PDB file of C-alpha atoms in Angstrom:
ATOM      1  CA  MET A   1       2.351  -8.245   0.231  1.00 40.00           C
ATOM      2  CA  VAL A   2       3.374  -7.381  -3.329  1.00 37.00           C
ATOM      3  CA  GLN A   3       6.957  -8.460  -3.912  1.00 38.00           C
ATOM      4  CA  PRO A   4       9.198  -6.591  -6.369  1.00 34.00           C
ATOM      5  CA  GLU A   5      11.520  -8.229  -8.795  1.00 32.00           C
ATOM      6  CA  PRO A   6      15.174  -8.367  -7.658  1.00 30.00           C
ATOM      7  CA  GLY A   7      16.839  -4.994  -7.549  1.00 29.00           C
ATOM      8  CA  LEU A   8      13.614  -3.029  -7.947  1.00 29.00           C
ATOM      9  CA  ARG A   9      13.193  -1.590  -4.488  1.00 32.00           C
ATOM     10  CA  LEU A  10      12.393   2.103  -4.570  1.00 33.00           C
ATOM     11  CA  GLY A  11      13.253   4.973  -2.247  1.00 35.00           C
ATOM     12  CA  LEU A  12      16.021   5.625   0.269  1.00 34.00           C
ATOM     13  CA  ARG A  13      16.180   5.567   4.025  1.00 36.00           C
ATOM     14  CA  PRO A  14      15.747   9.059   5.447  1.00 36.00           C
ATOM     15  CA  HIS A  15      18.747  10.799   6.981  1.00 35.00           C
ATOM     16  CA  HIS A  16      21.051   9.126   4.474  1.00 35.00           C
ATOM     17  CA  ARG A  17      22.284  11.281   1.630  1.00 34.00           C
ATOM     18  CA  GLU A  18      24.263   9.818  -1.232  1.00 38.00           C
ATOM     19  CA  THR A  19      27.570  11.498  -2.019  1.00 35.00           C
ATOM     20  CA  ALA A  20      30.347  10.815  -4.485  1.00 34.00           C
ATOM     21  CA  ASP A  21      32.457   9.351  -1.674  1.00 34.00           C
ATOM     22  CA  GLN A  22      29.633   7.480   0.021  1.00 35.00           C
ATOM     23  CA  PRO A  23      27.223   5.822  -2.392  1.00 34.00           C
ATOM     24  CA  ASP A  24      23.903   4.669  -1.023  1.00 38.00           C
ATOM     25  CA  ASP A  25      23.864   0.878  -0.699  1.00 37.00           C
ATOM     26  CA  ARG A  26      21.216   0.521   1.996  1.00 33.00           C
ATOM     27  CA  GLU A  27      17.954  -1.309   1.545  1.00 37.00           C
ATOM     28  CA  PRO A  28      14.963   1.045   1.745  1.00 37.00           C
ATOM     29  CA  LEU A  29      12.509   0.729   4.598  1.00 37.00           C
ATOM     30  CA  ALA A  30       9.543   0.167   2.292  1.00 40.00           C
ATOM     31  CA  LEU A  31       8.483  -0.152  -1.291  1.00 55.00           C
ATOM     32  CA  SER A  32       6.855   2.522  -3.367  1.00 75.00           C
ATOM     33  CA  TYR A  33       3.317   1.698  -4.488  1.00 93.00           C
ATOM     34  CA  ARG A  34       1.151   3.027  -7.302  1.00 94.00           C
ATOM     35  CA  SER A  35      -2.241   2.732  -5.585  1.00 97.00           C
ATOM     36  CA  TYR A  36      -3.322   3.042  -1.950  1.00 98.00           C
ATOM     37  CA  LEU A  37      -6.988   2.127  -1.491  1.00 98.00           C
ATOM     38  CA  PHE A  38      -8.806   3.456   1.586  1.00 98.00           C
ATOM     39  CA  VAL A  39     -11.275   1.028   3.179  1.00 98.00           C
ATOM     40  CA  PRO A  40     -13.287   1.506   6.399  1.00 98.00           C
ATOM     41  CA  ALA A  41     -11.970  -1.103   8.814  1.00 98.00           C
ATOM     42  CA  ASP A  42     -15.395  -1.570  10.427  1.00 97.00           C
ATOM     43  CA  SER A  43     -16.998  -2.889   7.226  1.00 97.00           C
ATOM     44  CA  PRO A  44     -16.405  -6.618   6.561  1.00 96.00           C
ATOM     45  CA  ARG A  45     -18.037  -6.269   3.137  1.00 97.00           C
ATOM     46  CA  LYS A  46     -15.746  -3.448   2.046  1.00 97.00           C
ATOM     47  CA  LEU A  47     -12.697  -5.193   3.511  1.00 97.00           C
ATOM     48  CA  ALA A  48     -13.506  -8.246   1.409  1.00 95.00           C
ATOM     49  CA  ARG A  49     -13.829  -6.098  -1.716  1.00 96.00           C
ATOM     50  CA  ALA A  50     -10.545  -4.359  -0.945  1.00 95.00           C
ATOM     51  CA  ALA A  51      -8.746  -7.699  -0.718  1.00 94.00           C
ATOM     52  CA  GLU A  52      -9.838  -8.416  -4.297  1.00 95.00           C
ATOM     53  CA  SER A  53      -9.320  -4.894  -5.668  1.00 96.00           C
ATOM     54  CA  GLY A  54      -5.881  -5.395  -7.201  1.00 95.00           C
ATOM     55  CA  ALA A  55      -4.530  -2.369  -5.320  1.00 96.00           C
ATOM     56  CA  ASP A  56      -0.830  -2.305  -4.529  1.00 95.00           C
ATOM     57  CA  ALA A  57      -1.709  -1.301  -0.976  1.00 97.00           C
ATOM     58  CA  VAL A  58      -4.811  -0.886   1.154  1.00 98.00           C
ATOM     59  CA  ILE A  59      -5.227   1.623   3.957  1.00 98.00           C
ATOM     60  CA  LEU A  60      -7.379   0.224   6.752  1.00 98.00           C
ATOM     61  CA  ASP A  61      -9.105   3.364   7.945  1.00 98.00           C
ATOM     62  CA  LEU A  62      -9.758   3.927  11.638  1.00 98.00           C
ATOM     63  CA  GLU A  63     -10.233   7.675  11.238  1.00 97.00           C
ATOM     64  CA  ASP A  64     -12.617   9.673   9.060  1.00 93.00           C
ATOM     65  CA  ALA A  65     -14.517   6.750   7.529  1.00 94.00           C
ATOM     66  CA  VAL A  66     -15.411   5.303  10.939  1.00 97.00           C
ATOM     67  CA  ALA A  67     -18.045   6.722  13.288  1.00 97.00           C
ATOM     68  CA  PRO A  68     -16.948   7.329  16.894  1.00 97.00           C
ATOM     69  CA  ALA A  69     -19.155   4.498  18.147  1.00 97.00           C
ATOM     70  CA  ASN A  70     -17.481   2.051  15.751  1.00 97.00           C
ATOM     71  CA  LYS A  71     -13.826   2.737  16.559  1.00 98.00           C
ATOM     72  CA  ALA A  72     -13.383  -0.424  18.637  1.00 97.00           C
ATOM     73  CA  ALA A  73     -15.015  -2.566  15.952  1.00 97.00           C
ATOM     74  CA  ALA A  74     -12.755  -0.981  13.335  1.00 98.00           C
ATOM     75  CA  ARG A  75      -9.642  -1.835  15.331  1.00 98.00           C
ATOM     76  CA  THR A  76     -10.804  -5.434  15.579  1.00 98.00           C
ATOM     77  CA  GLY A  77     -11.547  -5.533  11.853  1.00 98.00           C
ATOM     78  CA  ALA A  78      -8.152  -4.073  10.977  1.00 98.00           C
ATOM     79  CA  ALA A  79      -6.284  -6.520  13.204  1.00 98.00           C
ATOM     80  CA  ARG A  80      -8.188  -9.444  11.699  1.00 97.00           C
ATOM     81  CA  PHE A  81      -7.481  -8.270   8.137  1.00 97.00           C
ATOM     82  CA  LEU A  82      -3.779  -7.906   8.943  1.00 97.00           C
ATOM     83  CA  THR A  83      -3.519 -11.509  10.106  1.00 95.00           C
ATOM     84  CA  GLN A  84      -5.076 -12.921   6.923  1.00 93.00           C
ATOM     85  CA  PRO A  85      -3.127 -13.543   3.697  1.00 91.00           C
ATOM     86  CA  ALA A  86      -3.537 -10.720   1.183  1.00 89.00           C
ATOM     87  CA  PRO A  87      -1.882  -9.947  -2.166  1.00 91.00           C
ATOM     88  CA  MET A  88      -1.089  -6.347  -1.273  1.00 95.00           C
ATOM     89  CA  ALA A  89       0.652  -4.186   1.299  1.00 96.00           C
ATOM     90  CA  ARG A  90      -1.457  -3.177   4.290  1.00 97.00           C
ATOM     91  CA  PHE A  91      -1.418   0.135   6.130  1.00 98.00           C
ATOM     92  CA  VAL A  92      -3.514   1.416   9.035  1.00 98.00           C
ATOM     93  CA  ARG A  93      -4.695   5.015   9.191  1.00 98.00           C
ATOM     94  CA  VAL A  94      -4.845   5.868  12.856  1.00 98.00           C
ATOM     95  CA  ASN A  95      -6.788   8.701  14.410  1.00 98.00           C
ATOM     96  CA  GLY A  96      -4.868  11.950  14.766  1.00 97.00           C
ATOM     97  CA  LEU A  97      -2.684  12.484  17.814  1.00 98.00           C
ATOM     98  CA  THR A  98      -4.903  15.215  19.262  1.00 97.00           C
ATOM     99  CA  THR A  99      -7.859  12.808  19.498  1.00 97.00           C
ATOM    100  CA  LYS A 100      -6.135  10.709  22.193  1.00 96.00           C
ATOM    101  CA  LEU A 101      -7.228   7.610  20.254  1.00 98.00           C
ATOM    102  CA  THR A 102      -3.930   6.966  18.476  1.00 98.00           C
ATOM    103  CA  GLU A 103      -2.347   4.769  21.123  1.00 98.00           C
ATOM    104  CA  ASP A 104      -5.394   2.507  21.278  1.00 98.00           C
ATOM    105  CA  ASP A 105      -5.256   2.216  17.470  1.00 98.00           C
ATOM    106  CA  VAL A 106      -1.594   1.177  17.541  1.00 98.00           C
ATOM    107  CA  ALA A 107      -1.993  -1.111  20.542  1.00 98.00           C
ATOM    108  CA  ALA A 108      -4.724  -3.040  18.739  1.00 98.00           C
ATOM    109  CA  THR A 109      -2.842  -3.481  15.459  1.00 98.00           C
ATOM    110  CA  ALA A 110       0.940  -3.315  15.898  1.00 98.00           C
ATOM    111  CA  ALA A 111       1.378  -6.961  16.846  1.00 96.00           C
ATOM    112  CA  ALA A 112      -0.445  -7.997  13.650  1.00 96.00           C
ATOM    113  CA  GLY A 113       2.395  -6.516  11.627  1.00 95.00           C
ATOM    114  CA  PRO A 114       1.055  -3.845   9.267  1.00 97.00           C
ATOM    115  CA  ASP A 115       3.422  -2.607   6.584  1.00 97.00           C
ATOM    116  CA  GLY A 116       2.920   0.878   7.904  1.00 97.00           C
ATOM    117  CA  TYR A 117       0.725   3.456   9.572  1.00 98.00           C
ATOM    118  CA  VAL A 118      -0.819   6.523   7.967  1.00 98.00           C
ATOM    119  CA  LEU A 119      -0.691   9.538  10.275  1.00 98.00           C
ATOM    120  CA  PRO A 120      -3.414  12.116   9.541  1.00 98.00           C
ATOM    121  CA  LYS A 121      -3.170  15.792  10.440  1.00 97.00           C
ATOM    122  CA  CYS A 122       0.568  15.456  10.964  1.00 98.00           C
ATOM    123  CA  GLU A 123       2.062  18.818  11.882  1.00 97.00           C
ATOM    124  CA  GLY A 124       5.776  18.083  11.916  1.00 96.00           C
ATOM    125  CA  PRO A 125       8.636  15.701  12.657  1.00 97.00           C
ATOM    126  CA  ASP A 126       7.700  15.648  16.337  1.00 98.00           C
ATOM    127  CA  ASP A 127       4.336  14.094  15.452  1.00 98.00           C
ATOM    128  CA  ILE A 128       6.105  11.440  13.368  1.00 98.00           C
ATOM    129  CA  GLU A 129       8.384  10.695  16.312  1.00 98.00           C
ATOM    130  CA  ALA A 130       5.373  10.456  18.647  1.00 98.00           C
ATOM    131  CA  LEU A 131       3.765   7.802  16.430  1.00 98.00           C
ATOM    132  CA  ALA A 132       7.100   6.003  16.051  1.00 98.00           C
ATOM    133  CA  ALA A 133       7.379   5.826  19.839  1.00 98.00           C
ATOM    134  CA  LEU A 134       3.893   4.295  20.073  1.00 98.00           C
ATOM    135  CA  ILE A 135       4.793   1.681  17.449  1.00 98.00           C
ATOM    136  CA  ALA A 136       7.900   0.698  19.398  1.00 97.00           C
ATOM    137  CA  ARG A 137       6.047   0.738  22.723  1.00 98.00           C
ATOM    138  CA  HIS A 138       3.482  -1.745  21.465  1.00 98.00           C
ATOM    139  CA  GLY A 139       5.909  -4.207  19.926  1.00 96.00           C
ATOM    140  CA  GLY A 140       5.947  -3.000  16.331  1.00 96.00           C
ATOM    141  CA  THR A 141       8.927  -4.196  14.328  1.00 95.00           C
ATOM    142  CA  GLU A 142      11.483  -1.889  12.736  1.00 94.00           C
ATOM    143  CA  SER A 143      10.031  -2.676   9.308  1.00 94.00           C
ATOM    144  CA  ILE A 144       6.784  -0.833  10.078  1.00 97.00           C
ATOM    145  CA  GLY A 145       6.874   2.514   8.313  1.00 97.00           C
ATOM    146  CA  ILE A 146       4.915   5.754   8.541  1.00 98.00           C
ATOM    147  CA  MET A 147       3.194   7.664   5.760  1.00 98.00           C
ATOM    148  CA  ALA A 148       2.454  11.164   7.017  1.00 98.00           C
ATOM    149  CA  ILE A 149      -0.347  13.383   5.704  1.00 98.00           C
ATOM    150  CA  GLY A 150       1.308  16.741   6.153  1.00 95.00           C
ATOM    151  CA  THR A 151      -1.073  19.348   4.732  1.00 96.00           C
ATOM    152  CA  GLU A 152      -4.412  18.792   6.470  1.00 96.00           C
ATOM    153  CA  THR A 153      -3.862  21.814   8.700  1.00 96.00           C
ATOM    154  CA  VAL A 154      -2.378  25.207   7.935  1.00 97.00           C
ATOM    155  CA  ARG A 155       0.190  24.641  10.692  1.00 97.00           C
ATOM    156  CA  GLY A 156       1.245  21.337   9.141  1.00 97.00           C
ATOM    157  CA  LEU A 157       1.612  22.881   5.691  1.00 97.00           C
ATOM    158  CA  ARG A 158       3.619  25.823   7.021  1.00 97.00           C
ATOM    159  CA  ARG A 159       5.999  23.494   8.852  1.00 97.00           C
ATOM    160  CA  LEU A 160       6.308  21.265   5.792  1.00 96.00           C
ATOM    161  CA  MET A 161       7.482  24.324   3.881  1.00 95.00           C
ATOM    162  CA  ARG A 162      10.155  25.193   6.443  1.00 95.00           C
ATOM    163  CA  GLU A 163      11.482  21.921   7.886  1.00 96.00           C
ATOM    164  CA  ASP A 164      13.041  18.630   6.840  1.00 96.00           C
ATOM    165  CA  TRP A 165      10.610  15.915   7.953  1.00 97.00           C
ATOM    166  CA  SER A 166      13.061  13.018   7.576  1.00 96.00           C
ATOM    167  CA  HIS A 167      12.684  10.230  10.123  1.00 96.00           C
ATOM    168  CA  PRO A 168      13.951   6.617  10.227  1.00 96.00           C
ATOM    169  CA  ARG A 169      10.364   5.298  10.051  1.00 97.00           C
ATOM    170  CA  LEU A 170       9.087   7.752   7.450  1.00 97.00           C
ATOM    171  CA  THR A 171       8.483   5.977   4.130  1.00 96.00           C
ATOM    172  CA  ALA A 172       6.081   8.337   2.348  1.00 97.00           C
ATOM    173  CA  LEU A 173       4.522  11.780   2.445  1.00 98.00           C
ATOM    174  CA  THR A 174       1.093  12.534   1.106  1.00 98.00           C
ATOM    175  CA  TRP A 175      -1.334  15.398   1.226  1.00 97.00           C
ATOM    176  CA  GLY A 176      -5.031  16.175   1.330  1.00 93.00           C
ATOM    177  CA  GLY A 177      -7.082  19.153   0.269  1.00 92.00           C
ATOM    178  CA  GLU A 178     -10.392  18.445   1.993  1.00 93.00           C
ATOM    179  CA  ASP A 179      -9.258  18.859   5.600  1.00 94.00           C
ATOM    180  CA  LEU A 180      -7.067  21.791   4.604  1.00 95.00           C
ATOM    181  CA  SER A 181     -10.125  23.472   3.080  1.00 95.00           C
ATOM    182  CA  ALA A 182     -11.950  23.055   6.372  1.00 94.00           C
ATOM    183  CA  ASP A 183      -9.030  24.374   8.407  1.00 95.00           C
ATOM    184  CA  MET A 184      -8.723  27.412   6.140  1.00 96.00           C
ATOM    185  CA  GLY A 185     -12.459  28.053   6.021  1.00 95.00           C
ATOM    186  CA  ALA A 186     -12.277  27.890   2.228  1.00 95.00           C
ATOM    187  CA  GLU A 187     -15.499  27.474   0.256  1.00 94.00           C
ATOM    188  CA  ARG A 188     -13.831  25.175  -2.289  1.00 94.00           C
ATOM    189  CA  ASN A 189     -10.412  23.889  -3.274  1.00 94.00           C
ATOM    190  CA  ARG A 190     -10.877  23.536  -7.062  1.00 94.00           C
ATOM    191  CA  ASP A 191     -11.890  25.954  -9.783  1.00 93.00           C
ATOM    192  CA  GLU A 192     -14.673  25.508 -12.341  1.00 91.00           C
ATOM    193  CA  ALA A 193     -12.368  23.424 -14.563  1.00 90.00           C
ATOM    194  CA  GLY A 194     -11.583  21.042 -11.715  1.00 89.00           C
ATOM    195  CA  MET A 195      -8.032  22.339 -11.148  1.00 91.00           C
ATOM    196  CA  TYR A 196      -6.747  22.959  -7.645  1.00 94.00           C
ATOM    197  CA  LEU A 197      -6.782  26.570  -6.501  1.00 94.00           C
ATOM    198  CA  GLY A 198      -3.537  28.262  -5.475  1.00 94.00           C
ATOM    199  CA  PRO A 199      -3.073  27.254  -1.803  1.00 95.00           C
ATOM    200  CA  PHE A 200      -3.990  23.652  -2.542  1.00 96.00           C
ATOM    201  CA  GLN A 201      -1.696  23.403  -5.551  1.00 96.00           C
ATOM    202  CA  MET A 202       1.024  24.814  -3.330  1.00 96.00           C
ATOM    203  CA  ALA A 203       0.294  22.137  -0.718  1.00 97.00           C
ATOM    204  CA  ARG A 204       0.631  19.460  -3.386  1.00 97.00           C
ATOM    205  CA  ASP A 205       3.917  20.904  -4.647  1.00 97.00           C
ATOM    206  CA  GLN A 206       5.339  21.237  -1.138  1.00 97.00           C
ATOM    207  CA  THR A 207       4.499  17.603  -0.389  1.00 97.00           C
ATOM    208  CA  LEU A 208       6.360  16.453  -3.492  1.00 97.00           C
ATOM    209  CA  LEU A 209       9.432  18.537  -2.700  1.00 97.00           C
ATOM    210  CA  ALA A 210       9.471  17.539   0.965  1.00 97.00           C
ATOM    211  CA  ALA A 211       9.220  13.854   0.052  1.00 95.00           C
ATOM    212  CA  ILE A 212      12.126  14.148  -2.359  1.00 92.00           C
ATOM    213  CA  GLU A 213      14.194  15.948   0.281  1.00 94.00           C
ATOM    214  CA  ALA A 214      13.434  13.231   2.840  1.00 94.00           C
ATOM    215  CA  GLY A 215      14.170  10.446   0.340  1.00 91.00           C
ATOM    216  CA  VAL A 216      10.697   8.887   0.614  1.00 95.00           C
ATOM    217  CA  SER A 217       7.772   8.200  -1.706  1.00 94.00           C
ATOM    218  CA  ALA A 218       5.532  11.094  -2.758  1.00 96.00           C
ATOM    219  CA  VAL A 219       1.887  10.005  -2.887  1.00 97.00           C
ATOM    220  CA  ASP A 220      -0.793  12.155  -4.501  1.00 98.00           C
ATOM    221  CA  ALA A 221      -4.130  12.874  -2.813  1.00 97.00           C
ATOM    222  CA  VAL A 222      -7.435  11.163  -3.533  1.00 97.00           C
ATOM    223  CA  PHE A 223      -9.648  12.188  -6.447  1.00 96.00           C
ATOM    224  CA  THR A 224     -13.013  12.420  -4.742  1.00 93.00           C
ATOM    225  CA  ASP A 225     -15.341  11.971  -7.740  1.00 94.00           C
ATOM    226  CA  PHE A 226     -14.948   8.208  -8.177  1.00 93.00           C
ATOM    227  CA  ARG A 227     -17.344   8.200 -11.150  1.00 94.00           C
ATOM    228  CA  ASP A 228     -15.145  10.561 -13.187  1.00 96.00           C
ATOM    229  CA  GLU A 229     -12.534   8.176 -14.582  1.00 97.00           C
ATOM    230  CA  ALA A 230     -11.347  10.669 -17.209  1.00 96.00           C
ATOM    231  CA  GLY A 231     -10.706  13.313 -14.556  1.00 96.00           C
ATOM    232  CA  LEU A 232      -8.868  10.809 -12.390  1.00 97.00           C
ATOM    233  CA  MET A 233      -6.716   9.732 -15.340  1.00 97.00           C
ATOM    234  CA  ARG A 234      -5.752  13.329 -16.139  1.00 96.00           C
ATOM    235  CA  GLU A 235      -4.875  14.100 -12.529  1.00 97.00           C
ATOM    236  CA  ALA A 236      -2.930  10.856 -12.006  1.00 97.00           C
ATOM    237  CA  ARG A 237      -0.942  11.314 -15.222  1.00 96.00           C
ATOM    238  CA  ALA A 238      -0.085  14.865 -14.187  1.00 96.00           C
ATOM    239  CA  ALA A 239       1.074  13.569 -10.803  1.00 96.00           C
ATOM    240  CA  LYS A 240       3.297  10.950 -12.450  1.00 93.00           C
ATOM    241  CA  ALA A 241       4.789  13.589 -14.764  1.00 92.00           C
ATOM    242  CA  LEU A 242       5.746  15.718 -11.762  1.00 94.00           C
ATOM    243  CA  GLY A 243       7.423  12.864  -9.877  1.00 91.00           C
ATOM    244  CA  PHE A 244       4.733  11.459  -7.607  1.00 95.00           C
ATOM    245  CA  THR A 245       5.143   7.700  -7.278  1.00 92.00           C
ATOM    246  CA  GLY A 246       1.526   6.812  -6.531  1.00 95.00           C
ATOM    247  CA  LYS A 247      -1.956   8.025  -5.706  1.00 98.00           C
ATOM    248  CA  MET A 248      -4.552   7.265  -3.061  1.00 98.00           C
ATOM    249  CA  ALA A 249      -7.987   5.918  -4.005  1.00 98.00           C
ATOM    250  CA  ILE A 250     -11.387   5.928  -2.304  1.00 97.00           C
ATOM    251  CA  HIS A 251     -13.098   3.304  -4.473  1.00 97.00           C
ATOM    252  CA  PRO A 252     -11.922   0.003  -5.999  1.00 97.00           C
ATOM    253  CA  ALA A 253     -12.954   1.232  -9.466  1.00 97.00           C
ATOM    254  CA  GLN A 254     -10.210   3.863  -9.260  1.00 98.00           C
ATOM    255  CA  VAL A 255      -7.406   1.318  -8.866  1.00 97.00           C
ATOM    256  CA  PRO A 256      -7.035   0.192 -12.504  1.00 97.00           C
ATOM    257  CA  VAL A 257      -7.210   3.806 -13.683  1.00 98.00           C
ATOM    258  CA  ILE A 258      -4.368   4.778 -11.346  1.00 97.00           C
ATOM    259  CA  HIS A 259      -2.299   1.797 -12.449  1.00 95.00           C
ATOM    260  CA  ALA A 260      -2.793   2.700 -16.095  1.00 94.00           C
ATOM    261  CA  ALA A 261      -1.824   6.325 -15.422  1.00 95.00           C
ATOM    262  CA  PHE A 262       1.401   5.373 -13.645  1.00 92.00           C
ATOM    263  CA  ARG A 263       2.379   2.746 -16.222  1.00 86.00           C
ATOM    264  CA  PRO A 264       5.266   4.062 -18.357  1.00 79.00           C
ATOM    265  CA  GLU A 265       4.499   4.553 -22.022  1.00 79.00           C
ATOM    266  CA  PRO A 266       6.367   2.267 -24.470  1.00 81.00           C
ATOM    267  CA  ALA A 267       8.387   5.246 -25.722  1.00 84.00           C
ATOM    268  CA  GLU A 268       9.514   5.982 -22.153  1.00 77.00           C
ATOM    269  CA  VAL A 269      10.633   2.388 -21.657  1.00 81.00           C
ATOM    270  CA  ASP A 270      12.539   2.397 -24.952  1.00 82.00           C
ATOM    271  CA  TRP A 271      14.219   5.677 -24.007  1.00 80.00           C
ATOM    272  CA  ALA A 272      15.211   4.359 -20.573  1.00 80.00           C
ATOM    273  CA  ARG A 273      16.764   1.216 -22.016  1.00 88.00           C
ATOM    274  CA  ALA A 274      18.645   3.241 -24.618  1.00 87.00           C
ATOM    275  CA  VAL A 275      19.997   5.615 -21.950  1.00 84.00           C
ATOM    276  CA  ILE A 276      21.269   2.776 -19.782  1.00 87.00           C
ATOM    277  CA  ALA A 277      22.835   1.042 -22.784  1.00 87.00           C
ATOM    278  CA  ALA A 278      24.523   4.240 -23.983  1.00 85.00           C
ATOM    279  CA  LEU A 279      26.027   5.041 -20.590  1.00 84.00           C
ATOM    280  CA  ASP A 280      27.066   1.425 -20.113  1.00 81.00           C
ATOM    281  CA  VAL A 281      28.974   1.494 -23.412  1.00 76.00           C
ATOM    282  CA  THR A 282      31.005   4.552 -22.489  1.00 74.00           C
ATOM    283  CA  GLY A 283      31.559   3.599 -18.859  1.00 74.00           C
ATOM    284  CA  GLU A 284      32.439   7.240 -18.216  1.00 74.00           C
ATOM    285  CA  GLY A 285      29.243   8.616 -16.699  1.00 80.00           C
ATOM    286  CA  VAL A 286      28.468  10.654 -19.823  1.00 85.00           C
ATOM    287  CA  ALA A 287      27.214   9.676 -23.255  1.00 82.00           C
ATOM    288  CA  SER A 288      25.251  10.976 -26.223  1.00 79.00           C
ATOM    289  CA  LEU A 289      21.875   9.722 -27.466  1.00 80.00           C
ATOM    290  CA  ASN A 290      20.288  11.196 -30.579  1.00 82.00           C
ATOM    291  CA  GLY A 291      22.356  14.332 -30.167  1.00 80.00           C
ATOM    292  CA  VAL A 292      21.466  14.805 -26.478  1.00 83.00           C
ATOM    293  CA  MET A 293      24.135  14.636 -23.783  1.00 83.00           C
ATOM    294  CA  LEU A 294      23.379  12.151 -21.008  1.00 80.00           C
ATOM    295  CA  ASP A 295      24.744  11.959 -17.477  1.00 81.00           C
ATOM    296  CA  ARG A 296      23.782  10.684 -14.031  1.00 79.00           C
ATOM    297  CA  PRO A 297      20.352  12.429 -13.690  1.00 78.00           C
ATOM    298  CA  HIS A 298      19.255  10.774 -16.931  1.00 80.00           C
ATOM    299  CA  LEU A 299      20.457   7.413 -15.610  1.00 82.00           C
ATOM    300  CA  VAL A 300      18.516   7.818 -12.362  1.00 79.00           C
ATOM    301  CA  ARG A 301      15.365   8.701 -14.292  1.00 77.00           C
ATOM    302  CA  ALA A 302      15.871   5.756 -16.641  1.00 82.00           C
ATOM    303  CA  HIS A 303      16.122   3.280 -13.778  1.00 82.00           C
ATOM    304  CA  LYS A 304      12.970   4.683 -12.167  1.00 79.00           C
ATOM    305  CA  ILE A 305      11.068   4.258 -15.419  1.00 81.00           C
ATOM    306  CA  LEU A 306      12.151   0.629 -15.715  1.00 83.00           C
ATOM    307  CA  GLU A 307      11.283   0.007 -12.065  1.00 79.00           C
ATOM    308  CA  ARG A 308       7.735   1.258 -12.689  1.00 74.00           C
ATOM    309  CA  HIS A 309       7.553  -0.747 -15.907  1.00 76.00           C
ATOM    310  CA  ALA A 310       8.582  -3.956 -14.126  1.00 78.00           C
ATOM    311  CA  ARG A 311       5.963  -3.465 -11.424  1.00 69.00           C
ATOM    312  CA  SER A 312       3.171  -2.779 -13.910  1.00 66.00           C
TER     313      SER A 312
END
């Protein structure tokens, strides 16, 4: 698993809000990663390529990328991959709760100690709790987190808009436009210029806001045209600018593009260091830099920039 430098853990535990009287000094449940590479867990060849991809995290897929007849083989492949040394974090995407396959997925992999599970077609905090209960039932440690995909159904998106999805095991929220398109009966989710259409842009925005509210990582959806590196770069840079901490990938070739997009520019790093130095000099929580007043929000942003810089 990728190890951060000291003091560079990202994110907060859910259900714990920082206040002036009660600063947050807890360790987060999981790290924030730039790239999450999907790999079918029933393909030894693709698993081997994923191990050498340079991704911050891999998602061993037991769901959409695996045919029904190969589910058992995929569980075996995922468990084997989890027990082998690898230079990245490892997650398992289980089958959705309505398929009745989820418990078998967890039972086959929990003891191998994944860093987390990805829950597709999640429709609310009760679904997160249901997966958490399965993890505990099958001997999963407290360090195993959950990344929920909360927009693959209209019901999930509507609940994401109305409710706080915080949970002790929740470490990230992400979204997807392909399954949502199918659930809506939409003919497409992007316009002629490749930009997301209204409902799908809204789903993306709601995921970001919900993740921030829950104090977890916000992970952007996959870019499905893996040959279009320029399009991926534009979309990943836009995600970073909004506050997403990482992006999912469907092909190893997308990993370096995502890393480059999420790498802070030199000017950003210089600004962050100057902000921290200016506030440190005053020691009063406010300062001025090039005629601009600085306070705590600037300091938080500066530290996040340096965290990303250190990891890249």
